[in-house]
CSV table of N, CA and C and ligand atoms in Angstrom, one decimal:
chain,number,residue,atom,x,y,z
K,1,MET,N,-17.5,50.1,32.2
K,1,MET,CA,-18.5,49.2,31.6
K,1,MET,C,-17.9,48.5,30.4
K,2,GLU,N,-18.3,47.2,30.2
K,2,GLU,CA,-17.8,46.4,29.1
K,2,GLU,C,-18.2,46.9,27.8
K,3,ARG,N,-17.2,46.9,26.8
K,3,ARG,CA,-17.5,47.3,25.4
K,3,ARG,C,-17.0,46.3,24.4
K,4,THR,N,-17.7,46.2,23.3
K,4,THR,CA,-17.2,45.4,22.2
K,4,THR,C,-17.1,46.1,20.9
K,5,PHE,N,-16.3,45.6,20.0
K,5,PHE,CA,-16.2,46.2,18.7
K,5,PHE,C,-16.9,45.3,17.7
K,6,LEU,N,-17.8,45.9,16.9
K,6,LEU,CA,-18.5,45.2,15.8
K,6,LEU,C,-18.3,46.0,14.5
K,7,ALA,N,-18.2,45.3,13.4
K,7,ALA,CA,-18.1,45.9,12.1
K,7,ALA,C,-19.0,45.2,11.2
K,8,ILE,N,-20.0,45.9,10.6
K,8,ILE,CA,-20.8,45.4,9.5
K,8,ILE,C,-19.9,45.4,8.2
K,9,LYS,N,-19.6,44.2,7.7
K,9,LYS,CA,-18.6,44.0,6.6
K,9,LYS,C,-19.3,44.5,5.3
K,10,PRO,N,-18.4,44.6,4.3
K,10,PRO,CA,-18.9,45.1,3.0
K,10,PRO,C,-20.2,44.4,2.5
K,11,ASP,N,-20.3,43.1,2.7
K,11,ASP,CA,-21.5,42.4,2.2
K,11,ASP,C,-22.7,42.8,3.0
K,12,GLY,N,-22.6,43.1,4.3
K,12,GLY,CA,-23.8,43.5,5.1
K,12,GLY,C,-24.2,44.9,4.6
K,13,VAL,N,-23.3,45.8,4.3
K,13,VAL,CA,-23.6,47.1,3.8
K,13,VAL,C,-24.3,47.0,2.4
K,14,GLN,N,-23.6,46.3,1.5
K,14,GLN,CA,-24.1,46.2,0.1
K,14,GLN,C,-25.5,45.5,0.1
K,15,ARG,N,-25.8,44.6,1.0
K,15,ARG,CA,-27.1,43.9,1.0
K,15,ARG,C,-28.1,44.6,1.8
K,16,ASN,N,-27.8,45.9,2.2
K,16,ASN,CA,-28.8,46.7,2.9
K,16,ASN,C,-29.3,46.1,4.2
K,17,LEU,N,-28.3,45.5,4.9
K,17,LEU,CA,-28.7,44.9,6.2
K,17,LEU,C,-28.2,45.8,7.4
K,18,VAL,N,-27.7,47.0,7.1
K,18,VAL,CA,-27.2,47.8,8.2
K,18,VAL,C,-28.2,48.0,9.3
K,19,GLY,N,-29.4,48.5,8.9
K,19,GLY,CA,-30.5,48.7,9.8
K,19,GLY,C,-30.9,47.5,10.6
K,20,GLU,N,-31.1,46.4,9.9
K,20,GLU,CA,-31.5,45.1,10.5
K,20,GLU,C,-30.5,44.7,11.5
K,21,ILE,N,-29.2,44.8,11.2
K,21,ILE,CA,-28.1,44.3,12.1
K,21,ILE,C,-28.1,45.2,13.3
K,22,ILE,N,-28.1,46.6,13.1
K,22,ILE,CA,-28.1,47.5,14.3
K,22,ILE,C,-29.3,47.2,15.2
K,23,ARG,N,-30.4,47.0,14.6
K,23,ARG,CA,-31.7,46.8,15.3
K,23,ARG,C,-31.6,45.7,16.3
K,24,ARG,N,-30.9,44.6,15.9
K,24,ARG,CA,-30.8,43.5,16.8
K,24,ARG,C,-30.0,43.8,18.1
K,25,PHE,N,-29.0,44.6,18.0
K,25,PHE,CA,-28.2,45.0,19.2
K,25,PHE,C,-29.0,46.0,20.0
K,26,GLU,N,-29.6,46.9,19.3
K,26,GLU,CA,-30.4,48.0,20.0
K,26,GLU,C,-31.6,47.3,20.8
K,27,SER,N,-32.3,46.5,20.1
K,27,SER,CA,-33.5,45.9,20.8
K,27,SER,C,-33.2,44.9,21.9
K,28,LYS,N,-32.0,44.4,21.8
K,28,LYS,CA,-31.5,43.5,22.9
K,28,LYS,C,-31.4,44.3,24.2
K,29,GLY,N,-30.9,45.5,24.0
K,29,GLY,CA,-30.8,46.4,25.2
K,29,GLY,C,-29.3,46.9,25.4
K,30,PHE,N,-28.5,46.6,24.4
K,30,PHE,CA,-27.1,47.2,24.5
K,30,PHE,C,-27.1,48.7,24.1
K,31,THR,N,-26.0,49.3,24.4
K,31,THR,CA,-25.9,50.8,24.2
K,31,THR,C,-24.9,51.1,23.1
K,32,LEU,N,-25.3,51.8,22.1
K,32,LEU,CA,-24.4,52.2,21.0
K,32,LEU,C,-23.5,53.4,21.5
K,33,VAL,N,-22.2,53.3,21.5
K,33,VAL,CA,-21.4,54.4,21.9
K,33,VAL,C,-20.4,54.9,20.9
K,34,GLY,N,-20.4,54.2,19.7
K,34,GLY,CA,-19.6,54.6,18.6
K,34,GLY,C,-20.1,54.1,17.3
K,35,LEU,N,-20.1,54.9,16.2
K,35,LEU,CA,-20.6,54.5,15.0
K,35,LEU,C,-20.0,55.3,13.8
K,36,LYS,N,-19.4,54.6,12.9
K,36,LYS,CA,-19.0,55.4,11.7
K,36,LYS,C,-18.9,54.4,10.5
K,37,MET,N,-19.3,55.0,9.3
K,37,MET,CA,-19.1,54.3,8.1
K,37,MET,C,-17.8,54.7,7.5
K,38,MET,N,-17.1,53.8,6.9
K,38,MET,CA,-15.8,54.1,6.4
K,38,MET,C,-15.3,53.1,5.4
K,39,LYS,N,-14.4,53.6,4.5
K,39,LYS,CA,-13.7,52.6,3.6
K,39,LYS,C,-12.4,52.3,4.4
K,40,VAL,N,-12.1,51.1,4.5
K,40,VAL,CA,-11.0,50.6,5.4
K,40,VAL,C,-9.7,50.6,4.6
K,41,SER,N,-8.6,51.1,5.2
K,41,SER,CA,-7.3,51.1,4.5
K,41,SER,C,-6.8,49.7,4.6
K,42,ARG,N,-5.9,49.4,3.6
K,42,ARG,CA,-5.2,48.1,3.7
K,42,ARG,C,-4.5,47.9,5.0
K,43,GLU,N,-3.8,48.9,5.5
K,43,GLU,CA,-3.1,48.8,6.7
K,43,GLU,C,-4.0,48.5,7.9
K,44,LEU,N,-5.1,49.1,8.0
K,44,LEU,CA,-6.0,48.8,9.1
K,44,LEU,C,-6.6,47.4,9.0
K,45,ALA,N,-6.9,47.0,7.8
K,45,ALA,CA,-7.5,45.6,7.6
K,45,ALA,C,-6.4,44.6,8.0
K,46,GLU,N,-5.2,44.8,7.6
K,46,GLU,CA,-4.1,43.9,7.9
K,46,GLU,C,-3.8,43.9,9.4
K,47,GLN,N,-3.9,45.0,10.1
K,47,GLN,CA,-3.7,45.1,11.5
K,47,GLN,C,-4.8,44.4,12.2
K,48,HIS,N,-6.1,44.7,11.8
K,48,HIS,CA,-7.2,44.1,12.4
K,48,HIS,C,-7.2,42.6,12.4
K,49,TYR,N,-6.8,42.0,11.2
K,49,TYR,CA,-6.8,40.5,11.1
K,49,TYR,C,-5.4,40.0,11.3
K,50,ASP,N,-4.6,40.7,12.0
K,50,ASP,CA,-3.2,40.2,12.2
K,50,ASP,C,-3.1,38.8,12.7
K,51,VAL,N,-4.0,38.4,13.6
K,51,VAL,CA,-3.9,37.0,14.1
K,51,VAL,C,-4.0,35.9,13.0
K,52,HIS,N,-4.6,36.3,11.9
K,52,HIS,CA,-4.9,35.4,10.8
K,52,HIS,C,-3.9,35.5,9.7
K,53,LYS,N,-2.8,36.2,9.9
K,53,LYS,CA,-2.0,36.6,8.7
K,53,LYS,C,-1.3,35.4,8.0
K,54,GLU,N,-1.1,34.3,8.8
K,54,GLU,CA,-0.6,33.1,8.2
K,54,GLU,C,-1.6,32.1,7.5
K,55,ARG,N,-2.9,32.5,7.7
K,55,ARG,CA,-3.9,31.6,7.2
K,55,ARG,C,-4.1,31.8,5.7
K,56,PRO,N,-4.5,30.7,4.9
K,56,PRO,CA,-4.6,30.8,3.5
K,56,PRO,C,-5.7,31.8,3.0
K,57,PHE,N,-6.7,32.1,3.9
K,57,PHE,CA,-7.8,33.0,3.5
K,57,PHE,C,-7.4,34.5,3.8
K,58,PHE,N,-6.3,34.7,4.4
K,58,PHE,CA,-5.9,36.1,4.8
K,58,PHE,C,-5.9,37.1,3.7
K,59,PRO,N,-5.2,36.8,2.6
K,59,PRO,CA,-5.2,37.8,1.5
K,59,PRO,C,-6.6,38.2,0.9
K,60,GLY,N,-7.4,37.1,0.7
K,60,GLY,CA,-8.7,37.3,0.2
K,60,GLY,C,-9.6,38.1,1.2
K,61,LEU,N,-9.4,37.8,2.5
K,61,LEU,CA,-10.1,38.5,3.5
K,61,LEU,C,-9.8,40.0,3.6
K,62,VAL,N,-8.5,40.3,3.5
K,62,VAL,CA,-8.1,41.7,3.5
K,62,VAL,C,-8.7,42.4,2.2
K,63,GLU,N,-8.6,41.8,1.1
K,63,GLU,CA,-9.1,42.4,-0.2
K,63,GLU,C,-10.6,42.7,0.0
K,64,PHE,N,-11.3,41.7,0.6
K,64,PHE,CA,-12.7,41.9,0.7
K,64,PHE,C,-13.1,43.0,1.7
K,65,ILE,N,-12.4,43.1,2.8
K,65,ILE,CA,-12.7,44.1,3.8
K,65,ILE,C,-12.5,45.6,3.2
K,66,ILE,N,-11.5,45.7,2.3
K,66,ILE,CA,-11.2,47.0,1.8
K,66,ILE,C,-12.0,47.3,0.5
K,67,SER,N,-12.8,46.3,0.0
K,67,SER,CA,-13.4,46.4,-1.3
K,67,SER,C,-14.5,47.4,-1.4
K,68,SER,N,-15.1,47.7,-0.2
K,68,SER,CA,-16.4,48.5,-0.2
K,68,SER,C,-16.6,48.9,1.3
K,69,PRO,N,-17.4,49.9,1.5
K,69,PRO,CA,-17.5,50.5,2.9
K,69,PRO,C,-18.0,49.5,4.0
K,70,VAL,N,-17.5,49.7,5.2
K,70,VAL,CA,-18.0,49.0,6.3
K,70,VAL,C,-18.6,50.0,7.3
K,71,VAL,N,-19.4,49.4,8.3
K,71,VAL,CA,-19.9,50.3,9.3
K,71,VAL,C,-19.3,49.7,10.7
K,72,ALA,N,-18.4,50.6,11.2
K,72,ALA,CA,-17.7,50.2,12.5
K,72,ALA,C,-18.5,50.7,13.7
K,73,MET,N,-18.6,49.9,14.7
K,73,MET,CA,-19.4,50.3,15.9
K,73,MET,C,-18.7,49.8,17.2
K,74,VAL,N,-19.0,50.6,18.2
K,74,VAL,CA,-18.7,50.1,19.6
K,74,VAL,C,-20.0,50.1,20.4
K,75,TRP,N,-20.3,48.9,21.0
K,75,TRP,CA,-21.5,48.7,21.8
K,75,TRP,C,-21.1,48.4,23.3
K,76,GLU,N,-21.9,48.9,24.2
K,76,GLU,CA,-21.6,48.8,25.6
K,76,GLU,C,-22.7,48.0,26.3
K,77,GLY,N,-22.3,47.3,27.4
K,77,GLY,CA,-23.2,46.7,28.3
K,77,GLY,C,-22.6,45.5,29.0
K,78,GLU,N,-23.1,45.2,30.1
K,78,GLU,CA,-22.6,44.0,30.9
K,78,GLU,C,-22.7,42.8,30.0
K,79,GLY,N,-21.6,42.1,29.9
K,79,GLY,CA,-21.5,40.8,29.1
K,79,GLY,C,-21.7,41.0,27.6
K,80,VAL,N,-21.4,42.2,27.1
K,80,VAL,CA,-21.7,42.5,25.7
K,80,VAL,C,-20.8,41.7,24.7
K,81,VAL,N,-19.6,41.5,25.1
K,81,VAL,CA,-18.6,40.8,24.2
K,81,VAL,C,-19.2,39.4,23.8
K,82,ALA,N,-19.4,38.6,24.9
K,82,ALA,CA,-19.9,37.2,24.6
K,82,ALA,C,-21.3,37.2,24.0
K,83,ALA,N,-22.2,38.1,24.5
K,83,ALA,CA,-23.6,38.2,24.0
K,83,ALA,C,-23.6,38.5,22.5
K,84,ALA,N,-22.8,39.5,22.1
K,84,ALA,CA,-22.7,39.9,20.7
K,84,ALA,C,-22.3,38.7,19.8
K,85,ARG,N,-21.3,38.0,20.3
K,85,ARG,CA,-20.9,36.8,19.5
K,85,ARG,C,-22.0,35.8,19.3
K,86,LYS,N,-22.9,35.7,20.4
K,86,LYS,CA,-24.0,34.8,20.2
K,86,LYS,C,-25.1,35.3,19.2
K,87,ILE,N,-25.3,36.6,19.3
K,87,ILE,CA,-26.2,37.3,18.4
K,87,ILE,C,-25.7,37.2,16.9
K,88,ILE,N,-24.4,37.3,16.8
K,88,ILE,CA,-23.8,37.1,15.4
K,88,ILE,C,-23.9,35.7,14.9
K,89,GLY,N,-23.6,34.7,15.8
K,89,GLY,CA,-23.6,33.3,15.3
K,89,GLY,C,-22.2,32.8,14.9
K,90,SER,N,-22.1,31.5,14.6
K,90,SER,CA,-20.8,31.0,14.4
K,90,SER,C,-20.3,31.4,13.0
K,91,THR,N,-18.9,31.2,12.9
K,91,THR,CA,-18.2,31.8,11.7
K,91,THR,C,-18.8,31.4,10.4
K,92,ASN,N,-19.2,30.2,10.2
K,92,ASN,CA,-19.8,29.7,8.9
K,92,ASN,C,-21.3,29.9,8.9
K,93,PRO,N,-21.8,30.8,8.1
K,93,PRO,CA,-23.2,31.1,8.1
K,93,PRO,C,-24.1,29.9,7.7
K,94,LEU,N,-23.5,29.0,7.0
K,94,LEU,CA,-24.3,27.9,6.5
K,94,LEU,C,-24.7,27.0,7.7
K,95,THR,N,-23.8,26.9,8.7
K,95,THR,CA,-24.1,26.1,9.8
K,95,THR,C,-24.5,26.9,11.1
K,96,ALA,N,-24.4,28.2,11.0
K,96,ALA,CA,-24.8,29.1,12.1
K,96,ALA,C,-26.3,28.9,12.4
K,97,GLU,N,-26.6,29.0,13.7
K,97,GLU,CA,-28.0,28.8,14.2
K,97,GLU,C,-28.9,29.8,13.5
K,98,PRO,N,-30.1,29.3,13.1
K,98,PRO,CA,-31.1,30.3,12.7
K,98,PRO,C,-31.4,31.2,13.9
K,99,GLY,N,-31.8,32.4,13.6
K,99,GLY,CA,-32.0,33.4,14.7
K,99,GLY,C,-30.8,34.2,15.0
K,100,THR,N,-29.6,33.7,14.6
K,100,THR,CA,-28.4,34.6,14.6
K,100,THR,C,-28.3,35.4,13.3
K,101,ILE,N,-27.5,36.4,13.3
K,101,ILE,CA,-27.3,37.3,12.1
K,101,ILE,C,-26.8,36.4,11.0
K,102,ARG,N,-25.7,35.7,11.2
K,102,ARG,CA,-25.1,34.9,10.2
K,102,ARG,C,-26.0,33.7,9.8
K,103,GLY,N,-26.7,33.1,10.7
K,103,GLY,CA,-27.6,32.0,10.4
K,103,GLY,C,-28.8,32.5,9.6
K,104,ASP,N,-29.3,33.7,9.8
K,104,ASP,CA,-30.4,34.2,9.1
K,104,ASP,C,-30.1,34.8,7.8
K,105,PHE,N,-28.9,35.3,7.6
K,105,PHE,CA,-28.7,36.1,6.3
K,105,PHE,C,-27.6,35.6,5.5
K,106,GLY,N,-26.9,34.6,5.9
K,106,GLY,CA,-25.7,34.2,5.1
K,106,GLY,C,-25.6,32.7,4.7
K,107,ILE,N,-24.8,32.4,3.7
K,107,ILE,CA,-24.6,31.0,3.3
K,107,ILE,C,-23.1,30.7,3.1
K,108,ASN,N,-22.2,31.7,3.3
K,108,ASN,CA,-20.8,31.4,3.0
K,108,ASN,C,-19.8,32.1,4.0
K,109,VAL,N,-18.8,31.3,4.4
K,109,VAL,CA,-17.8,31.8,5.4
K,109,VAL,C,-17.1,33.1,5.0
K,110,GLY,N,-16.9,33.2,3.7
K,110,GLY,CA,-16.2,34.5,3.2
K,110,GLY,C,-17.2,35.6,3.1
K,111,ARG,N,-18.4,35.4,3.3
K,111,ARG,CA,-19.5,36.5,3.3
K,111,ARG,C,-20.3,36.4,4.5
K,112,ASN,N,-19.7,36.6,5.7
K,112,ASN,CA,-20.5,36.3,6.9
K,112,ASN,C,-20.9,37.6,7.6
K,113,LEU,N,-20.9,38.7,6.9
K,113,LEU,CA,-21.7,39.9,7.2
K,113,LEU,C,-21.2,40.8,8.3
K,114,ILE,N,-20.6,40.3,9.4
K,114,ILE,CA,-20.3,41.1,10.5
K,114,ILE,C,-19.1,40.5,11.3
K,115,HIS,N,-18.3,41.4,11.8
K,115,HIS,CA,-17.2,41.0,12.7
K,115,HIS,C,-17.6,41.4,14.2
K,116,GLY,N,-17.3,40.5,15.1
K,116,GLY,CA,-17.4,40.9,16.5
K,116,GLY,C,-16.2,40.4,17.3
K,117,SER,N,-15.7,41.3,18.2
K,117,SER,CA,-14.6,40.9,19.1
K,117,SER,C,-14.8,39.6,19.8
K,118,ASP,N,-13.8,38.7,19.9
K,118,ASP,CA,-14.0,37.4,20.5
K,118,ASP,C,-13.7,37.3,22.0
K,119,ALA,N,-13.2,38.4,22.6
K,119,ALA,CA,-12.9,38.4,24.0
K,119,ALA,C,-12.7,39.8,24.5
K,120,GLN,N,-12.7,40.1,25.8
K,120,GLN,CA,-12.6,41.4,26.3
K,120,GLN,C,-11.3,42.1,25.9
K,121,GLU,N,-10.2,41.3,26.0
K,121,GLU,CA,-8.9,41.9,25.6
K,121,GLU,C,-8.9,42.3,24.1
K,122,THR,N,-9.4,41.4,23.3
K,122,THR,CA,-9.5,41.7,21.9
K,122,THR,C,-10.3,42.9,21.6
K,123,ALA,N,-11.4,43.0,22.3
K,123,ALA,CA,-12.3,44.2,22.1
K,123,ALA,C,-11.5,45.5,22.4
K,124,GLN,N,-10.8,45.5,23.5
K,124,GLN,CA,-10.0,46.7,23.9
K,124,GLN,C,-9.0,47.0,22.8
K,125,ARG,N,-8.3,46.0,22.3
K,125,ARG,CA,-7.4,46.2,21.2
K,125,ARG,C,-8.1,46.8,19.9
K,126,GLU,N,-9.2,46.2,19.6
K,126,GLU,CA,-9.9,46.6,18.3
K,126,GLU,C,-10.5,47.9,18.4
K,127,ILE,N,-11.1,48.3,19.6
K,127,ILE,CA,-11.7,49.6,19.8
K,127,ILE,C,-10.6,50.7,19.6
K,128,LYS,N,-9.4,50.4,20.2
K,128,LYS,CA,-8.3,51.4,20.1
K,128,LYS,C,-7.8,51.5,18.6
K,129,LEU,N,-7.9,50.4,17.9
K,129,LEU,CA,-7.4,50.4,16.5
K,129,LEU,C,-8.4,51.1,15.6
K,130,TRP,N,-9.6,51.1,15.9
K,130,TRP,CA,-10.6,51.6,14.9
K,130,TRP,C,-11.2,53.0,15.3
K,131,PHE,N,-11.1,53.3,16.6
K,131,PHE,CA,-11.8,54.5,17.0
K,131,PHE,C,-10.8,55.4,17.8
K,132,LYS,N,-10.9,56.7,17.6
K,132,LYS,CA,-10.2,57.7,18.5
K,132,LYS,C,-11.1,57.8,19.7
K,133,ASP,N,-10.4,58.2,20.9
K,133,ASP,CA,-11.2,58.4,22.1
K,133,ASP,C,-12.4,59.3,21.9
K,134,ASP,N,-12.2,60.4,21.2
K,134,ASP,CA,-13.2,61.4,21.1
K,134,ASP,C,-14.3,61.0,20.1
K,135,GLU,N,-14.2,59.9,19.5
K,135,GLU,CA,-15.3,59.4,18.6
K,135,GLU,C,-16.2,58.5,19.4
K,136,LEU,N,-15.9,58.2,20.7
K,136,LEU,CA,-16.8,57.4,21.5
K,136,LEU,C,-17.5,58.3,22.5
K,137,VAL,N,-18.8,58.0,22.6
K,137,VAL,CA,-19.7,58.8,23.4
K,137,VAL,C,-20.2,58.0,24.6
K,138,SER,N,-19.8,58.5,25.8
K,138,SER,CA,-20.4,57.9,27.0
K,138,SER,C,-21.7,58.5,27.3
K,139,TRP,N,-22.7,57.8,27.5
K,139,TRP,CA,-24.0,58.3,27.8
K,139,TRP,C,-24.9,57.3,28.6
K,140,GLU,N,-25.8,57.8,29.3
K,140,GLU,CA,-26.7,57.0,30.2
K,140,GLU,C,-28.1,56.9,29.6
K,141,PRO,N,-28.4,55.8,29.0
K,141,PRO,CA,-29.8,55.7,28.3
K,141,PRO,C,-30.9,55.9,29.4
K,142,ASN,N,-31.9,56.6,29.1
K,142,ASN,CA,-33.1,56.7,30.0
K,142,ASN,C,-33.8,55.4,30.3
K,143,LEU,N,-33.5,54.5,29.4
K,143,LEU,CA,-34.2,53.2,29.5
K,143,LEU,C,-33.6,52.2,30.5
K,144,THR,N,-32.5,52.6,31.1
K,144,THR,CA,-31.7,51.7,32.0
K,144,THR,C,-32.6,51.0,33.0
K,145,PRO,N,-33.4,51.8,33.8
K,145,PRO,CA,-34.2,51.1,34.8
K,145,PRO,C,-35.2,50.1,34.3
K,146,TRP,N,-35.5,50.2,33.0
K,146,TRP,CA,-36.5,49.3,32.4
K,146,TRP,C,-35.8,48.1,31.8
K,147,LEU,N,-34.4,48.1,31.8
K,147,LEU,CA,-33.7,47.0,31.2
K,147,LEU,C,-33.0,46.2,32.3
K,148,ARG,N,-32.7,46.8,33.5
K,148,ARG,CA,-32.0,46.0,34.5
K,148,ARG,C,-32.5,46.5,35.9
K,149,GLU,N,-32.6,45.5,36.8
K,149,GLU,CA,-33.1,45.9,38.1
K,149,GLU,C,-31.9,46.3,39.0
M,1,LIG,P1,-15.0,35.1,13.4
M,1,LIG,O1,-15.3,36.3,12.5
M,1,LIG,O2,-16.2,34.3,13.7
M,1,LIG,O3,-14.3,35.5,14.7
M,1,LIG,P2,-12.4,34.0,12.6
M,1,LIG,O4,-12.0,32.6,12.8
M,1,LIG,O5,-11.8,35.0,13.6
M,1,LIG,O6,-14.0,34.1,12.7
M,1,LIG,O7,-12.1,34.5,11.1
M,1,LIG,C1,-12.1,35.8,10.8
M,1,LIG,C2,-12.8,36.0,9.5
M,1,LIG,O8,-12.1,35.3,8.4
M,1,LIG,C3,-14.2,35.3,9.4
M,1,LIG,O9,-15.2,36.1,9.9
M,1,LIG,C4,-14.3,35.1,7.9
M,1,LIG,O10,-14.8,36.3,7.3
M,1,LIG,C5,-12.9,34.8,7.5
M,1,LIG,N1,-12.7,33.3,7.4
M,1,LIG,C6,-12.5,32.5,8.4
M,1,LIG,N2,-12.3,31.2,8.0
M,1,LIG,C7,-12.4,31.3,6.7
M,1,LIG,C8,-12.3,30.3,5.7
M,1,LIG,O11,-12.0,29.1,5.9
M,1,LIG,N3,-12.4,30.8,4.4
M,1,LIG,C9,-12.7,32.0,4.1
M,1,LIG,N4,-12.8,33.0,5.0
M,1,LIG,C10,-12.6,32.6,6.3
M,2,LIG,MG1,-12.4,36.3,15.0
């Protein structure tokens, strides 16, 4: 089953949006299979954002991610990678569609509340980077017949 990696960034945690953000993926019908609150090490932050290491915003981004706790999650469901990106909204919250997390709660690209894997291969890499196998829980929600035919 398809899985994606999501992380509520320090601004989402500090602004008390953890419940609101999780609620959106829960009520959509996706399945939570991993969840932990953590302070991110510099090494993990740098590995996670490795593709952006040459970009001018990289140092500030790493400092921000390690500045305060994040909530790391793995969600499961058919099509969850692309659907989660839609629920999150585009990178700049100022122009992100209303109804998305970033569109509803943010105004600045450096404070865009949540990370979501951008493709299935990225999701696999990020899940491995952030979670040990035994931190992920495979389970069958009783709701399944009411969510899909
Ligand atoms: P994404 O989070 O929507 O996938 P990416 O382009 O992968 O966006 O960038 C990763 C993160 O880097 C963004 O979520 C944002 O926090 C930060 N970022 C991207 N572009 C800028 C920028 O121009 N200024 C400041 N921070 C940026
Ligand atoms: Mg990205």
